[in-house]
Each structure stands twice: as C-alpha cells, then as structure tokens.
Amino acid sequence: MYKVVLDVMGGDLAPLSTLKGAQLALQKFPDLHLCLVGKKSVLKDFEGLKRVSLYYTEEVVGMEESPKDVLKKKKDASIFKGLEILKSGEAQAFVSAGNSGAVVAGAIFILGRLEGVRRPAIATLIPSLKDPFVLIDAGANVDSKPFDLFQFGVMGSIFIEKIWKRKNPKIALLSIGEESGKGNILVKKAHQLFINSDLNYLGNIESKDIFRGEIDVVVCDGFIGNICLKLSEGLAEVILEMLKNEVKNSFLYLLGMRLAEGAIKNFKKKADWREHGGAPLLGVKGNVIIAHGRSDAIAIANAIKVAVNFIKFNLVEELEKAIIETLKVEEEP
Amino acid sequence: MYKVVLDVMGGDLAPLSTLKGAQLALQKFPDLHLCLVGKKSVLKDFEGLKRVSLYYTEEVVGMEESPKDVLKKKKDASIFKGLEILKSGEAQAFVSAGNSGAVVAGAIFILGRLEGVRRPAIATLIPSLKDPFVLIDAGANVDSKPFDLFQFGVMGSIFIEKIWKRKNPKIALLSIGEESGKGNILVKKAHQLFINSDLNYLGNIESKDIFRGEIDVVVCDGFIGNICLKLSEGLAEVILEMLKNEVKNSFLYLLGMRLAEGAIKNFKKKADWREHGGAPLLGVKGNVIIAHGRSDAIAIANAIKVAVNFIKFNLVEELEKAIIETLKVEEEP
C-alpha cells in the first residue's frame, strides 16, 4: 500500500478540486492509501471510507501569505501538519497545491535537507515539440551559487531517469549563447563544474531552443527558472488571445477558426501542465510534490500518481546516493 | 538633413537586406543622408548617388566572433569604422544588424559612455495585447548592480517618452511576485532605489503579465532580459509549429486552418520585431541602433527611421540630463 498525504486546503480551487482529485485517485489506484489533512467540515464525506485516514486542522495558509510568517504563526496549518505526518513515517509522500513558498519552507524546516544538499530545488516538467523536459530550479531558490546549479543538474537528471524512464539524460545550462564562454558569472562557474563531472552534460542552451525537446534537463537559478515558467504560461495565453482577436475581424476567419478549434484544444491539452502532475521539491528528506496553484481534480490526481511513483522508485534514496557523489567535485573558488 | 551611418555588412541577410533597406529608406525619407560602410564591390551600385556617402573597408565582423577579440584584431571592420564616422561628427546616428556584442563593445570603446552612466543598456520593444513595451536591458550587461537597473529604468523611460510619445511612462521591475518583498537580492535593492525616486514606478511585475501591455518599461538585468527575449521568440515559433502539426491530423482542421491563415499572418505581423525597427543602445555618447540579426530590407529601413527620430528629438541630450539627475539618488550599501 502506498501512503500519500494530501493537503486538502491548498490551491486556488480547493477544497473542491482536492476532494474530487482524492476520489479520482482512490478509484484509479487500488494500492493507494490517502491521508487527508484539512478542516473537519470539509472532510466529512470521507469519514469511515476505506484506504483513507483523516487529520483535522482548522488552520490554513493563504496563497499570498509570507512563508516565513506562517512558519512561525500557523504551525498547525494543513501544509505543516501534512509534512509532520510525512516525517512521522505514517505516510511516504506529500502533495499540496497550496502556497508553494510555504511548502518549500515547511519541507526544509520540518523534513530537513538530504545530506550534502545545499539548496533543495523545484523540478518542473515543461512540454516541448518532442517529450517534456525538466526545468530545475523553477523557483525554490533565488540567488543560487554555482555548486547549487550543479546539484540541481544532478537531481533533475535522477528525477527524469527514474520517474520518466529516460536513460542517460541530456543536461544543459540555460544561458544567453551556446558557446561555453557566454553567460553571467554564475553560469560560467557552474559550466566548469559540469564539464569536470561524469554527467551527460551538453553545454549551454539558449532559451529559444528549450522547447525543441533536444535536452532532458535544463538547469538554471530559481529566479530565472520561475521567470521563464511564468513567461511561457503568460505568452501562450496571450498568443491564443491575439489569434482570437484577429479572427473576430472576418466571418471567413471565424469559420476557419471554428473548424480549427479541435486542433487548438488538442494542442492546449498537450501543453497543459495539469497532465504532468505537479513539480517535486528535490533535495529534502521525503517525497514532496508541489501541484500547480490552479490545479483542478485531474491535476491533483496526477500529482498523487507522481507521488506514488516517487515511493515506488525510492527516489529519495536515489537522490541521496547521487548527491553524496557530487561532494567529490570540488567547487572552483 | 539627417545623417545616418549604415553598416552594410552586418546581419544574417546582409548585404542584400542592407542595400535594399538603404534604398527603401532613401525613397521614404527625403531629408535623409546615408553614410554606407562596406566592401567596395558591394557598394558599387550606390556610387555617385545623391544623399549618399560611401566609406570602404574590406574587413567584416562575423556574427559569432568574440567582441573582445575583434575589437583588437579587426579595428577597420565595418562596425568600428561606422562608429568612428559617428564619433567624428560626419553623421549623427549609427545602425547595424551585425554582431550585437561587437556593436556594444565598439560603441563603449569608441564613443564612450554618457557622463554618469555605469552600464549602457539595450532597449527592445516587445509587442503586447495593447501597445508594445520596452524591455531594458535586453542583453548588453550580464551581472548588473542595483543602481544599473535604476539607470536602465530612467533611460527606458526617456526613450519611450521621447521617441514613442508616451507621457509619464509606467515602469516596473521584472520579478517572481508582485509583492515588494519578492525577488532576488538585486531586484530587492533596485526596488528601494525606484521607490525613493520621482519616476512613475509601479513596483514588481511578473513575467506572465508583461504581455498584457499595462506597463511601458520593464526593467531587468541583461542576462535575464536576453533570456526572456529569446524565450518569447522561441515559444511563439513552437506554438505555431505545434498548431500546424495538430491540424495535419484532419482534413477538416486543415481546411479551417487555411481559412484562418490570413488571421495568423496578421497576428504574426503584429508580433513582428521587424515592425519596430531595432533596439537602441542607450547610455553611450551617440545614437546607436542595433537591428535584429535576421533583419530584412523593411527592418533595416525601420531601424533607419528610428535613428532619424533619435536625431530629431535629441535623445542623447535628453538621456544625459536624466542620468545626471539619477546621480542624486544614493545607492543603498
């Protein structure tokens, strides 16, 4: 039995999305046991169900609250209570679509970092013309150091190899030119660390090329990763909006667009972050999956599926082994 | 008469694009005089023409060459020769679609920085759902300091006010959250400088919102700006490619897409960097316009038009005044 904690209160569409997502996941995965954390009134339909444990708390972290503040003031909030259940060993993975800053801060504070990990990082899957690729760090750390980027590459590589079954993943550093001399100080120093490692490191990649799908793991600082992630989301929406505005100008266009609508729907599905089931926080002592704040029931169920795979493939152990290896690589001064 | 130097050798499509662009510009603007710099064989059709001066050089900077190397080894290359003409006073503006790193390095070395400017920056116009906005710095400086970002904001603001006639431009800092506490060290410190200034500063903007067109000047470090710029270009291409792949799967879709094609063409035109005529390098002692490497004749002619406007509205003088004002703002330690 795989035991996964779900923060029922987290997410823009919670608790409806999380409750429905929990039901979906229980139907789909017969070897799943869910530990649901949330308000008593919200959880009443799950009372007495098989393969479900309920944990009550009346405290909730808002989506816009400062992680530092809530860690002090709301110790009993569903996110932190859920992480405590994971830490106690009653469950093997944790899923939340709540305040991602609070999940990161809580996971580091409650679970702790894996031995040797300087900065845990968020690994996000992004659709491309071929298979999705991992962007790491997608926002857990701003102001990373070169050795942090190197560890992000190692962790992202393990994640895509073990969970998504890609052998010998291709890693690249996000920069402003493909040539090895191009980039800021951070990227230039990280480049040296990768070059000296045994990883399948292909050098720099420019942002315009990441969606081509030639690279499995794109490594960057969390400030830049988060900006890239949100830029892609925003631009995709704006492009579809601009196309819609264009077709309004002519009946013929409108007709054509109606016919093409099915294609656009298919395309949207392919580019949909919901299909990929959330982003893991790699480098903490436990399986922590951060679902998108806008997650609906399907996205929550997919995040739970990813959490099950983390348990199945012993991801934390695999990461720990790999991270200890990185400590042999000496950082340039 | 407005005198503009054009580097005829620079650009992926040069010299065909630059020669045609020069012709176009001469037709369109009767008060334009062009100083064309390039190989003698390339310039022969312009011999003896009115409103044209020819400057010969056989040396050319390749698109992939290192700016530092060429500054030493190819002092007579068309980019540097063109900048010398500008410096001598024979012309009042310079346009090149060549190696942008070499243009930046050459402009700083040959023309020098305006008094008080720490780092000249590239200002790029980007299309949005409303009017285009300025992204500054788009790639001249990696590893910027807080005060650099502040000066980028000042210069970007002058540019969009004087050249694009927008009163009291709205400025925002690119960050990973709208709240003033969010961002990396650089952004947090720059935020303080903007807050303490008289600029129309609206705080942080998230990357997903920049295309909404609510902000006139989006300020960021050049590493991040360049990554955003290229990400947008790459993603727009990939989205249209994905849509095309989708519609291949059905005759009905294909029919619909054919009908909608006109709309997509219109959309592409709106999102086309060629329409905006290149990006100025702000903060050097002279009007320097960097056209896109892929510029065709229309893009070159538009860049020349922007150069003329720089002359017309005394942009260098305006920038100098504004920059001297910035020196009164003290940087936080």
PDB file of N, CA and C in Angstrom, chain B residues 2-83:
ATOM      1  N   TYR B   2      19.258  64.722 -42.105  1.00  0.00           N
ATOM      2  CA  TYR B   2      19.659  63.776 -41.048  1.00  0.00           C
ATOM      3  C   TYR B   2      20.674  62.790 -41.601  1.00  0.00           C
ATOM      4  N   LYS B   3      21.831  62.719 -40.962  1.00  0.00           N
ATOM      5  CA  LYS B   3      22.904  61.862 -41.483  1.00  0.00           C
ATOM      6  C   LYS B   3      23.052  60.602 -40.647  1.00  0.00           C
ATOM      7  N   VAL B   4      22.791  59.468 -41.281  1.00  0.00           N
ATOM      8  CA  VAL B   4      22.839  58.180 -40.571  1.00  0.00           C
ATOM      9  C   VAL B   4      23.867  57.266 -41.224  1.00  0.00           C
ATOM     10  N   VAL B   5      24.708  56.637 -40.383  1.00  0.00           N
ATOM     11  CA  VAL B   5      25.663  55.641 -40.881  1.00  0.00           C
ATOM     12  C   VAL B   5      24.978  54.278 -40.895  1.00  0.00           C
ATOM     13  N   LEU B   6      25.095  53.541 -41.988  1.00  0.00           N
ATOM     14  CA  LEU B   6      24.594  52.164 -42.027  1.00  0.00           C
ATOM     15  C   LEU B   6      25.742  51.189 -42.284  1.00  0.00           C
ATOM     16  N   ASP B   7      25.874  50.223 -41.376  1.00  0.00           N
ATOM     17  CA  ASP B   7      26.847  49.139 -41.564  1.00  0.00           C
ATOM     18  C   ASP B   7      26.254  48.156 -42.572  1.00  0.00           C
ATOM     19  N   VAL B   8      26.718  48.241 -43.798  1.00  0.00           N
ATOM     20  CA  VAL B   8      26.131  47.460 -44.882  1.00  0.00           C
ATOM     21  C   VAL B   8      26.464  45.975 -44.769  1.00  0.00           C
ATOM     22  N   MET B   9      27.519  45.647 -44.040  1.00  0.00           N
ATOM     23  CA  MET B   9      27.992  44.263 -43.976  1.00  0.00           C
ATOM     24  C   MET B   9      27.318  43.447 -42.862  1.00  0.00           C
ATOM     25  N   GLY B  10      26.607  44.098 -41.935  1.00  0.00           N
ATOM     26  CA  GLY B  10      26.110  43.398 -40.740  1.00  0.00           C
ATOM     27  C   GLY B  10      24.731  42.780 -40.917  1.00  0.00           C
ATOM     28  N   GLY B  11      24.566  41.541 -40.402  1.00  0.00           N
ATOM     29  CA  GLY B  11      23.255  40.892 -40.453  1.00  0.00           C
ATOM     30  C   GLY B  11      23.303  39.573 -41.202  1.00  0.00           C
ATOM     31  N   ASP B  12      22.409  38.666 -40.836  1.00  0.00           N
ATOM     32  CA  ASP B  12      22.375  37.341 -41.456  1.00  0.00           C
ATOM     33  C   ASP B  12      22.061  37.437 -42.943  1.00  0.00           C
ATOM     34  N   LEU B  13      21.290  38.425 -43.339  1.00  0.00           N
ATOM     35  CA  LEU B  13      20.856  38.534 -44.735  1.00  0.00           C
ATOM     36  C   LEU B  13      21.616  39.631 -45.488  1.00  0.00           C
ATOM     37  N   ALA B  14      22.647  40.186 -44.846  1.00  0.00           N
ATOM     38  CA  ALA B  14      23.423  41.251 -45.473  1.00  0.00           C
ATOM     39  C   ALA B  14      24.366  40.647 -46.513  1.00  0.00           C
ATOM     40  N   PRO B  15      24.765  41.399 -47.561  1.00  0.00           N
ATOM     41  CA  PRO B  15      24.454  42.822 -47.780  1.00  0.00           C
ATOM     42  C   PRO B  15      23.155  43.070 -48.562  1.00  0.00           C
ATOM     43  N   LEU B  16      22.463  41.994 -48.993  1.00  0.00           N
ATOM     44  CA  LEU B  16      21.262  42.213 -49.793  1.00  0.00           C
ATOM     45  C   LEU B  16      20.224  43.026 -49.022  1.00  0.00           C
ATOM     46  N   SER B  17      20.004  42.602 -47.762  1.00  0.00           N
ATOM     47  CA  SER B  17      18.985  43.252 -46.931  1.00  0.00           C
ATOM     48  C   SER B  17      19.341  44.707 -46.646  1.00  0.00           C
ATOM     49  N   THR B  18      20.610  44.964 -46.381  1.00  0.00           N
ATOM     50  CA  THR B  18      21.025  46.319 -46.017  1.00  0.00           C
ATOM     51  C   THR B  18      20.990  47.245 -47.239  1.00  0.00           C
ATOM     52  N   LEU B  19      21.398  46.724 -48.407  1.00  0.00           N
ATOM     53  CA  LEU B  19      21.386  47.551 -49.616  1.00  0.00           C
ATOM     54  C   LEU B  19      19.959  47.928 -49.991  1.00  0.00           C
ATOM     55  N   LYS B  20      19.075  46.923 -49.947  1.00  0.00           N
ATOM     56  CA  LYS B  20      17.663  47.194 -50.256  1.00  0.00           C
ATOM     57  C   LYS B  20      17.047  48.106 -49.194  1.00  0.00           C
ATOM     58  N   GLY B  21      17.405  47.858 -47.940  1.00  0.00           N
ATOM     59  CA  GLY B  21      16.893  48.686 -46.849  1.00  0.00           C
ATOM     60  C   GLY B  21      17.318  50.135 -47.009  1.00  0.00           C
ATOM     61  N   ALA B  22      18.579  50.337 -47.471  1.00  0.00           N
ATOM     62  CA  ALA B  22      19.101  51.690 -47.688  1.00  0.00           C
ATOM     63  C   ALA B  22      18.290  52.387 -48.785  1.00  0.00           C
ATOM     64  N   GLN B  23      18.035  51.665 -49.874  1.00  0.00           N
ATOM     65  CA  GLN B  23      17.236  52.223 -50.978  1.00  0.00           C
ATOM     66  C   GLN B  23      15.849  52.647 -50.500  1.00  0.00           C
ATOM     67  N   LEU B  24      15.203  51.708 -49.788  1.00  0.00           N
ATOM     68  CA  LEU B  24      13.873  51.971 -49.231  1.00  0.00           C
ATOM     69  C   LEU B  24      13.866  53.240 -48.390  1.00  0.00           C
ATOM     70  N   ALA B  25      14.842  53.335 -47.507  1.00  0.00           N
ATOM     71  CA  ALA B  25      14.893  54.464 -46.570  1.00  0.00           C
ATOM     72  C   ALA B  25      15.108  55.781 -47.325  1.00  0.00           C
ATOM     73  N   LEU B  26      15.982  55.742 -48.342  1.00  0.00           N
ATOM     74  CA  LEU B  26      16.246  56.963 -49.120  1.00  0.00           C
ATOM     75  C   LEU B  26      14.988  57.425 -49.852  1.00  0.00           C
ATOM     76  N   GLN B  27      14.202  56.436 -50.350  1.00  0.00           N
ATOM     77  CA  GLN B  27      12.936  56.779 -51.021  1.00  0.00           C
ATOM     78  C   GLN B  27      11.946  57.405 -50.043  1.00  0.00           C
ATOM     79  N   LYS B  28      11.852  56.792 -48.867  1.00  0.00           N
ATOM     80  CA  LYS B  28      10.834  57.183 -47.895  1.00  0.00           C
ATOM     81  C   LYS B  28      11.113  58.521 -47.227  1.00  0.00           C
ATOM     82  N   PHE B  29      12.385  58.766 -46.928  1.00  0.00           N
ATOM     83  CA  PHE B  29      12.718  59.950 -46.123  1.00  0.00           C
ATOM     84  C   PHE B  29      13.563  60.922 -46.949  1.00  0.00           C
ATOM     85  N   PRO B  30      12.950  61.970 -47.485  1.00  0.00           N
ATOM     86  CA  PRO B  30      13.677  62.896 -48.377  1.00  0.00           C
ATOM     87  C   PRO B  30      14.758  63.705 -47.662  1.00  0.00           C
ATOM     88  N   ASP B  31      14.669  63.803 -46.318  1.00  0.00           N
ATOM     89  CA  ASP B  31      15.692  64.576 -45.610  1.00  0.00           C
ATOM     90  C   ASP B  31      16.744  63.675 -44.966  1.00  0.00           C
ATOM     91  N   LEU B  32      16.890  62.469 -45.547  1.00  0.00           N
ATOM     92  CA  LEU B  32      17.885  61.514 -45.029  1.00  0.00           C
ATOM     93  C   LEU B  32      19.126  61.494 -45.907  1.00  0.00           C
ATOM     94  N   HIS B  33      20.287  61.510 -45.263  1.00  0.00           N
ATOM     95  CA  HIS B  33      21.552  61.270 -45.956  1.00  0.00           C
ATOM     96  C   HIS B  33      22.184  60.027 -45.344  1.00  0.00           C
ATOM     97  N   LEU B  34      22.535  59.040 -46.178  1.00  0.00           N
ATOM     98  CA  LEU B  34      23.120  57.801 -45.637  1.00  0.00           C
ATOM     99  C   LEU B  34      24.623  57.726 -45.859  1.00  0.00           C
ATOM    100  N   CYS B  35      25.349  57.349 -44.808  1.00  0.00           N
ATOM    101  CA  CYS B  35      26.772  57.052 -44.927  1.00  0.00           C
ATOM    102  C   CYS B  35      26.901  55.532 -44.916  1.00  0.00           C
ATOM    103  N   LEU B  36      27.168  54.944 -46.073  1.00  0.00           N
ATOM    104  CA  LEU B  36      27.220  53.485 -46.167  1.00  0.00           C
ATOM    105  C   LEU B  36      28.644  52.990 -45.986  1.00  0.00           C
ATOM    106  N   VAL B  37      28.826  52.018 -45.068  1.00  0.00           N
ATOM    107  CA  VAL B  37      30.166  51.467 -44.808  1.00  0.00           C
ATOM    108  C   VAL B  37      30.180  50.008 -45.229  1.00  0.00           C
ATOM    109  N   GLY B  38      31.095  49.639 -46.117  1.00  0.00           N
ATOM    110  CA  GLY B  38      31.165  48.236 -46.527  1.00  0.00           C
ATOM    111  C   GLY B  38      32.233  48.001 -47.571  1.00  0.00           C
ATOM    112  N   LYS B  39      32.220  46.789 -48.126  1.00  0.00           N
ATOM    113  CA  LYS B  39      33.213  46.439 -49.144  1.00  0.00           C
ATOM    114  C   LYS B  39      32.930  47.221 -50.430  1.00  0.00           C
ATOM    115  N   LYS B  40      33.995  47.571 -51.124  1.00  0.00           N
ATOM    116  CA  LYS B  40      33.855  48.379 -52.333  1.00  0.00           C
ATOM    117  C   LYS B  40      32.970  47.687 -53.364  1.00  0.00           C
ATOM    118  N   SER B  41      33.167  46.369 -53.527  1.00  0.00           N
ATOM    119  CA  SER B  41      32.412  45.608 -54.527  1.00  0.00           C
ATOM    120  C   SER B  41      30.915  45.637 -54.212  1.00  0.00           C
ATOM    121  N   VAL B  42      30.594  45.643 -52.935  1.00  0.00           N
ATOM    122  CA  VAL B  42      29.195  45.603 -52.500  1.00  0.00           C
ATOM    123  C   VAL B  42      28.494  46.947 -52.744  1.00  0.00           C
ATOM    124  N   LEU B  43      29.272  48.020 -52.651  1.00  0.00           N
ATOM    125  CA  LEU B  43      28.677  49.363 -52.674  1.00  0.00           C
ATOM    126  C   LEU B  43      28.619  50.000 -54.060  1.00  0.00           C
ATOM    127  N   LYS B  44      29.042  49.245 -55.093  1.00  0.00           N
ATOM    128  CA  LYS B  44      29.232  49.895 -56.407  1.00  0.00           C
ATOM    129  C   LYS B  44      27.957  50.533 -56.982  1.00  0.00           C
ATOM    130  N   ASP B  45      26.772  49.927 -56.683  1.00  0.00           N
ATOM    131  CA  ASP B  45      25.530  50.494 -57.220  1.00  0.00           C
ATOM    132  C   ASP B  45      25.168  51.856 -56.610  1.00  0.00           C
ATOM    133  N   PHE B  46      25.808  52.184 -55.506  1.00  0.00           N
ATOM    134  CA  PHE B  46      25.482  53.451 -54.839  1.00  0.00           C
ATOM    135  C   PHE B  46      26.433  54.591 -55.219  1.00  0.00           C
ATOM    136  N   GLU B  47      27.446  54.249 -56.067  1.00  0.00           N
ATOM    137  CA  GLU B  47      28.429  55.277 -56.447  1.00  0.00           C
ATOM    138  C   GLU B  47      27.749  56.434 -57.167  1.00  0.00           C
ATOM    139  N   GLY B  48      28.066  57.631 -56.758  1.00  0.00           N
ATOM    140  CA  GLY B  48      27.564  58.818 -57.443  1.00  0.00           C
ATOM    141  C   GLY B  48      26.138  59.214 -57.105  1.00  0.00           C
ATOM    142  N   LEU B  49      25.455  58.426 -56.259  1.00  0.00           N
ATOM    143  CA  LEU B  49      24.079  58.776 -55.889  1.00  0.00           C
ATOM    144  C   LEU B  49      24.043  59.994 -54.979  1.00  0.00           C
ATOM    145  N   LYS B  50      22.918  60.735 -55.081  1.00  0.00           N
ATOM    146  CA  LYS B  50      22.728  61.866 -54.187  1.00  0.00           C
ATOM    147  C   LYS B  50      22.367  61.380 -52.798  1.00  0.00           C
ATOM    148  N   ARG B  51      22.613  62.183 -51.792  1.00  0.00           N
ATOM    149  CA  ARG B  51      22.290  61.883 -50.389  1.00  0.00           C
ATOM    150  C   ARG B  51      22.940  60.596 -49.894  1.00  0.00           C
ATOM    151  N   VAL B  52      24.076  60.231 -50.533  1.00  0.00           N
ATOM    152  CA  VAL B  52      24.792  59.022 -50.109  1.00  0.00           C
ATOM    153  C   VAL B  52      26.286  59.305 -50.073  1.00  0.00           C
ATOM    154  N   SER B  53      26.962  58.916 -48.954  1.00  0.00           N
ATOM    155  CA  SER B  53      28.426  58.936 -48.932  1.00  0.00           C
ATOM    156  C   SER B  53      28.890  57.498 -48.740  1.00  0.00           C
ATOM    157  N   LEU B  54      29.968  57.154 -49.406  1.00  0.00           N
ATOM    158  CA  LEU B  54      30.469  55.779 -49.313  1.00  0.00           C
ATOM    159  C   LEU B  54      31.790  55.722 -48.546  1.00  0.00           C
ATOM    160  N   TYR B  55      31.901  54.729 -47.677  1.00  0.00           N
ATOM    161  CA  TYR B  55      33.135  54.509 -46.905  1.00  0.00           C
ATOM    162  C   TYR B  55      33.525  53.060 -47.094  1.00  0.00           C
ATOM    163  N   TYR B  56      34.734  52.832 -47.609  1.00  0.00           N
ATOM    164  CA  TYR B  56      35.111  51.454 -47.949  1.00  0.00           C
ATOM    165  C   TYR B  56      35.942  50.792 -46.851  1.00  0.00           C
ATOM    166  N   THR B  57      35.651  49.524 -46.632  1.00  0.00           N
ATOM    167  CA  THR B  57      36.523  48.693 -45.799  1.00  0.00           C
ATOM    168  C   THR B  57      36.334  47.254 -46.243  1.00  0.00           C
ATOM    169  N   GLU B  58      37.397  46.488 -46.219  1.00  0.00           N
ATOM    170  CA  GLU B  58      37.293  45.075 -46.622  1.00  0.00           C
ATOM    171  C   GLU B  58      37.114  44.160 -45.409  1.00  0.00           C
ATOM    172  N   GLU B  59      37.217  44.728 -44.197  1.00  0.00           N
ATOM    173  CA  GLU B  59      37.104  43.892 -43.000  1.00  0.00           C
ATOM    174  C   GLU B  59      35.672  43.834 -42.483  1.00  0.00           C
ATOM    175  N   VAL B  60      35.266  42.626 -42.036  1.00  0.00           N
ATOM    176  CA  VAL B  60      33.900  42.417 -41.546  1.00  0.00           C
ATOM    177  C   VAL B  60      33.954  41.585 -40.264  1.00  0.00           C
ATOM    178  N   VAL B  61      33.101  41.918 -39.284  1.00  0.00           N
ATOM    179  CA  VAL B  61      32.994  41.104 -38.065  1.00  0.00           C
ATOM    180  C   VAL B  61      31.960  40.008 -38.308  1.00  0.00           C
ATOM    181  N   GLY B  62      32.342  38.763 -38.075  1.00  0.00           N
ATOM    182  CA  GLY B  62      31.394  37.647 -38.214  1.00  0.00           C
ATOM    183  C   GLY B  62      30.374  37.655 -37.088  1.00  0.00           C
ATOM    184  N   MET B  63      29.194  37.051 -37.319  1.00  0.00           N
ATOM    185  CA  MET B  63      28.115  37.086 -36.335  1.00  0.00           C
ATOM    186  C   MET B  63      28.501  36.332 -35.052  1.00  0.00           C
ATOM    187  N   GLU B  64      29.408  35.384 -35.144  1.00  0.00           N
ATOM    188  CA  GLU B  64      29.731  34.554 -33.978  1.00  0.00           C
ATOM    189  C   GLU B  64      31.065  34.930 -33.338  1.00  0.00           C
ATOM    190  N   GLU B  65      31.740  35.924 -33.866  1.00  0.00           N
ATOM    191  CA  GLU B  65      33.064  36.272 -33.326  1.00  0.00           C
ATOM    192  C   GLU B  65      32.964  36.938 -31.955  1.00  0.00           C
ATOM    193  N   SER B  66      33.991  36.727 -31.136  1.00  0.00           N
ATOM    194  CA  SER B  66      34.024  37.313 -29.804  1.00  0.00           C
ATOM    195  C   SER B  66      34.291  38.810 -29.882  1.00  0.00           C
ATOM    196  N   PRO B  67      33.404  39.638 -29.264  1.00  0.00           N
ATOM    197  CA  PRO B  67      33.564  41.100 -29.323  1.00  0.00           C
ATOM    198  C   PRO B  67      34.950  41.551 -28.881  1.00  0.00           C
ATOM    199  N   LYS B  68      35.459  40.973 -27.816  1.00  0.00           N
ATOM    200  CA  LYS B  68      36.778  41.386 -27.310  1.00  0.00           C
ATOM    201  C   LYS B  68      37.863  41.168 -28.355  1.00  0.00           C
ATOM    202  N   ASP B  69      37.830  39.970 -28.989  1.00  0.00           N
ATOM    203  CA  ASP B  69      38.855  39.640 -29.983  1.00  0.00           C
ATOM    204  C   ASP B  69      38.825  40.618 -31.157  1.00  0.00           C
ATOM    205  N   VAL B  70      37.613  40.867 -31.688  1.00  0.00           N
ATOM    206  CA  VAL B  70      37.542  41.690 -32.893  1.00  0.00           C
ATOM    207  C   VAL B  70      37.904  43.145 -32.627  1.00  0.00           C
ATOM    208  N   LEU B  71      37.617  43.610 -31.414  1.00  0.00           N
ATOM    209  CA  LEU B  71      37.992  44.992 -31.079  1.00  0.00           C
ATOM    210  C   LEU B  71      39.494  45.191 -31.207  1.00  0.00           C
ATOM    211  N   LYS B  72      40.246  44.147 -30.896  1.00  0.00           N
ATOM    212  CA  LYS B  72      41.710  44.230 -31.013  1.00  0.00           C
ATOM    213  C   LYS B  72      42.178  43.964 -32.438  1.00  0.00           C
ATOM    214  N   LYS B  73      41.610  42.894 -33.042  1.00  0.00           N
ATOM    215  CA  LYS B  73      42.172  42.372 -34.291  1.00  0.00           C
ATOM    216  C   LYS B  73      41.584  42.987 -35.558  1.00  0.00           C
ATOM    217  N   LYS B  74      40.357  43.493 -35.469  1.00  0.00           N
ATOM    218  CA  LYS B  74      39.708  43.981 -36.697  1.00  0.00           C
ATOM    219  C   LYS B  74      39.274  45.432 -36.530  1.00  0.00           C
ATOM    220  N   LYS B  75      40.227  46.285 -36.225  1.00  0.00           N
ATOM    221  CA  LYS B  75      39.903  47.689 -35.935  1.00  0.00           C
ATOM    222  C   LYS B  75      39.245  48.399 -37.102  1.00  0.00           C
ATOM    223  N   ASP B  76      39.459  47.857 -38.307  1.00  0.00           N
ATOM    224  CA  ASP B  76      38.949  48.518 -39.503  1.00  0.00           C
ATOM    225  C   ASP B  76      37.626  47.924 -39.981  1.00  0.00           C
ATOM    226  N   ALA B  77      37.050  46.994 -39.194  1.00  0.00           N
ATOM    227  CA  ALA B  77      35.803  46.342 -39.612  1.00  0.00           C
ATOM    228  C   ALA B  77      34.682  47.371 -39.737  1.00  0.00           C
ATOM    229  N   SER B  78      33.667  47.026 -40.545  1.00  0.00           N
ATOM    230  CA  SER B  78      32.599  47.987 -40.870  1.00  0.00           C
ATOM    231  C   SER B  78      31.911  48.543 -39.613  1.00  0.00           C
ATOM    232  N   ILE B  79      31.697  47.710 -38.600  1.00  0.00           N
ATOM    233  CA  ILE B  79      31.060  48.198 -37.367  1.00  0.00           C
ATOM    234  C   ILE B  79      31.895  49.309 -36.734  1.00  0.00           C
ATOM    235  N   PHE B  80      33.169  49.056 -36.573  1.00  0.00           N
ATOM    236  CA  PHE B  80      34.021  50.025 -35.871  1.00  0.00           C
ATOM    237  C   PHE B  80      34.271  51.261 -36.729  1.00  0.00           C
ATOM    238  N   LYS B  81      34.430  51.045 -38.028  1.00  0.00           N
ATOM    239  CA  LYS B  81      34.618  52.184 -38.939  1.00  0.00           C
ATOM    240  C   LYS B  81      33.373  53.089 -38.920  1.00  0.00           C
ATOM    241  N   GLY B  82      32.190  52.448 -38.892  1.00  0.00           N
ATOM    242  CA  GLY B  82      30.930  53.200 -38.828  1.00  0.00           C
ATOM    243  C   GLY B  82      30.837  54.015 -37.555  1.00  0.00           C
ATOM    244  N   LEU B  83      31.227  53.429 -36.445  1.00  0.00           N
ATOM    245  CA  LEU B  83      31.182  54.142 -35.162  1.00  0.00           C
ATOM    246  C   LEU B  83      32.178  55.302 -35.152  1.00  0.00           C
TER     247      LEU B  83
END
